[in-house]
Amino acid sequence: MKFSLPFADKLPSIPQRNMPAIGAPVMVLVTLAMVVLPIPAFLLDLFFTFNIALAMVVLLVTVYTRRPLDFAAFPTVLLISTLLRLALNVASTRVVLLHGHDGADSAGKVIEAFGNVVIGGNYAVGLVVFLILMIINFMVVTKGAGRISEVSARFTLDALPGKQMAIDADLNAGLIDQDQARLRRFEVTKEADFYGSMDGASKFVKGDAIAGILILFINIVGGLSIGMIQYDLNFGDAIKIYTLLTIGDGLVAQIPSLLLSIGAAIMVTRQNTDEDMGQQVIVQMFDNPKALTITASILAVMGIVPGMPHFAFISLAILAGFGAYLLHRKQKKASEEKAAPEPDLSDSPQQKELSWDDVQPIDIIGLEVGYRLIPLVDREQGGELLERVKGVRKKLSQDFGFLIPPVHIRDNLELPPNSYRITLMGVAVGEAEIRPDQELAINPGQVYGAIEGEETYDPAFGLEAVWIDDEHREHAQALGYTVVDSSTVLATHLSQLLTNNASQLLGHEEVQNLLDMLGRSAPKLIENFIPDQLSLGAVVKVLQNLLNEAIPIRDIRTIIQTLAEYSGKSQEPDILTAAVRIALRRLIVQEINGIEPELPVITLIPELEQILHQTMQAAGGESAGIEPGLAERLQFSLSQATQEQELKGEPAVLLTSGVLRTTLAKFVKNTIPNLRVLSYQEIPDEKQIRIVQAVGN
């Protein structure tokens, strides 16, 4: 079946990488070892260096990543690096407290370097620097990134249903194909998962900053106590040794923490565009030369003010002015190229001309739905309409004897939200409004009470009906109502319209396919049949005539045999149709009355048949020649007789002569659709006829 709403059955393929399976267990064991076991100083140097390198790599990846989703593993990396840093804090604290009295290098060269070189060996300066780093990390970077992560996660989750509906709408409208829709759904889900994970991962960074402050003061107090009590150090030596080592340890841990916090802030503040951060900053900040020109002017004025550092301000003013000049020249050149007249390509062979590929064919069968009915055709939302439509096509194809064309389903924003429209050859043949969240209780003709709900009519058969909630289903069934869901209502309406217009669905292509199928089983039958004996157009017309009177063409072998036999006598489609009907008389009567041995029929009195014969001869065989008064009385009498047969539970069949059959069939088709018109020759020999009424008295 051809749909513009195909649905995915697998996610987009993701490249698989052969990674060792022991990586995660080794990381866990190393972390536990650092927490539980004493770590030598040289291993601490390696681990601290690795921690700093890891933080720098993560920060650079966040800078050069084009989209946040390209680094979807960032929350996990953030968690792992935080746990590694905390384990290093525990290991370094143990070494500092156990061996700090031996000297500044007792805890490793890295801690010694950060304690002496970075802060100049002054523990007061180191304490101030450390506290400033903690304030920047905790109060500015981490707090802001956490807030942005929280808001982004909430907005992303709130927008998820709308994005899914937009994807379905684009798919129904044919703007994207099945693979593109699958990829976009996967990206939307991945985006929601990413921002949700980032919201939680930001809490790890915040907790790590708080833990750093607490560890600092605990180490200082613990070091003073151990140095003065256990190793008999005086207060000055103890506070110098342990404070320097503790601050060095804290700086080694907090610098990677600050780098990761900055990386997290960059990641959550990034827009989901296909550019890295450098491209975004350069394009958006330095795209306008006016900003650089004004900045250069202000810096130049400040540089000539007495007492100001002239070299610094004037140098930057010159640099900003030169950058503004380059941007202005670049934009001027681009505007001149844009204003240049374009070459005339009207005679160029490369110009693409219109072709027949630009003319889109109309859909043979179309189904347009309002936006509230989209869940009915979305399998991911539990929609069953696609399967129902497929079942309708399968059943009608089996009943009629040819393949029903595909149903093209698309959304139509011009329709009311709960409405749908069925089209044939681009022309609307049916339109109705349904309630996707309710069920339709149909009155079949005899119910034992009323039920509350929105009164309406069944779109397929025009019966009185009521829209009810699901919890009232059993009560409605107990009262005698037929209760169906909205998908069944739409599918039934579609089936009824396709049944009534089956002849329009059969064209030359379908007939040729039928003949090809028959040729594989009976090649001699269709050998030289077309075009020597009969044209393909005549065969199509005959088959359409049969379908127009609800006669299936399943027995295509008998139909072609009859056409081949009578083609030498006449090429008129109506005459050939009458001959085929006689050949299919058993099938026709069986479709009307099953295998019952007796067929109840309605007849016309001889005088009326004679009048109709004379009227047809005078009008050239057209039913329009029936005198209006006679036509009105005939229609009224046949309508009454049909209603009486239906009340008895018997089929309504009008039996007449072969000359009148076609005319009367056209006469009653639209006014009395339940009345079937047969000729005397179309009654099988084994069937008994029981005349129930003679019309015309």
XYZ file of C-alpha atoms in Angstrom, residues 566 575 577-589 599 601 609 613 653-662 677-687 689:
41
model
C -19.753 -12.498 -28.948
C -24.671 -5.633 -25.757
C -22.264 -6.550 -21.052
C -25.695 -8.150 -21.365
C -24.110 -11.303 -22.810
C -21.557 -11.441 -19.983
C -24.318 -10.996 -17.393
C -26.130 -14.021 -18.788
C -22.912 -16.041 -18.616
C -22.438 -14.926 -14.984
C -26.075 -15.476 -13.970
C -25.264 -18.049 -11.273
C -22.720 -15.713 -9.676
C -25.109 -12.738 -9.887
C -27.999 -14.561 -8.242
C -35.697 -16.279 -5.620
C -38.885 -11.157 -7.424
C -43.934 -3.205 -19.770
C -41.214 -0.545 -24.585
C -35.147 -7.965 -7.166
C -36.984 -6.477 -10.145
C -37.443 -9.048 -12.926
C -38.059 -7.663 -16.388
C -37.303 -8.292 -20.035
C -33.796 -8.069 -21.414
C -34.724 -5.013 -23.494
C -35.800 -3.017 -20.423
C -33.214 -4.310 -17.954
C -30.418 -1.843 -18.696
C -32.714 -5.416 -11.733
C -32.443 -8.773 -13.552
C -33.670 -10.001 -16.891
C -35.479 -13.283 -17.464
C -32.420 -14.689 -19.231
C -30.260 -14.023 -16.119
C -32.160 -16.470 -13.904
C -30.383 -19.850 -13.659
C -32.417 -22.878 -14.722
C -32.231 -24.491 -11.273
C -33.670 -21.421 -9.511
C -39.027 -17.788 -9.138
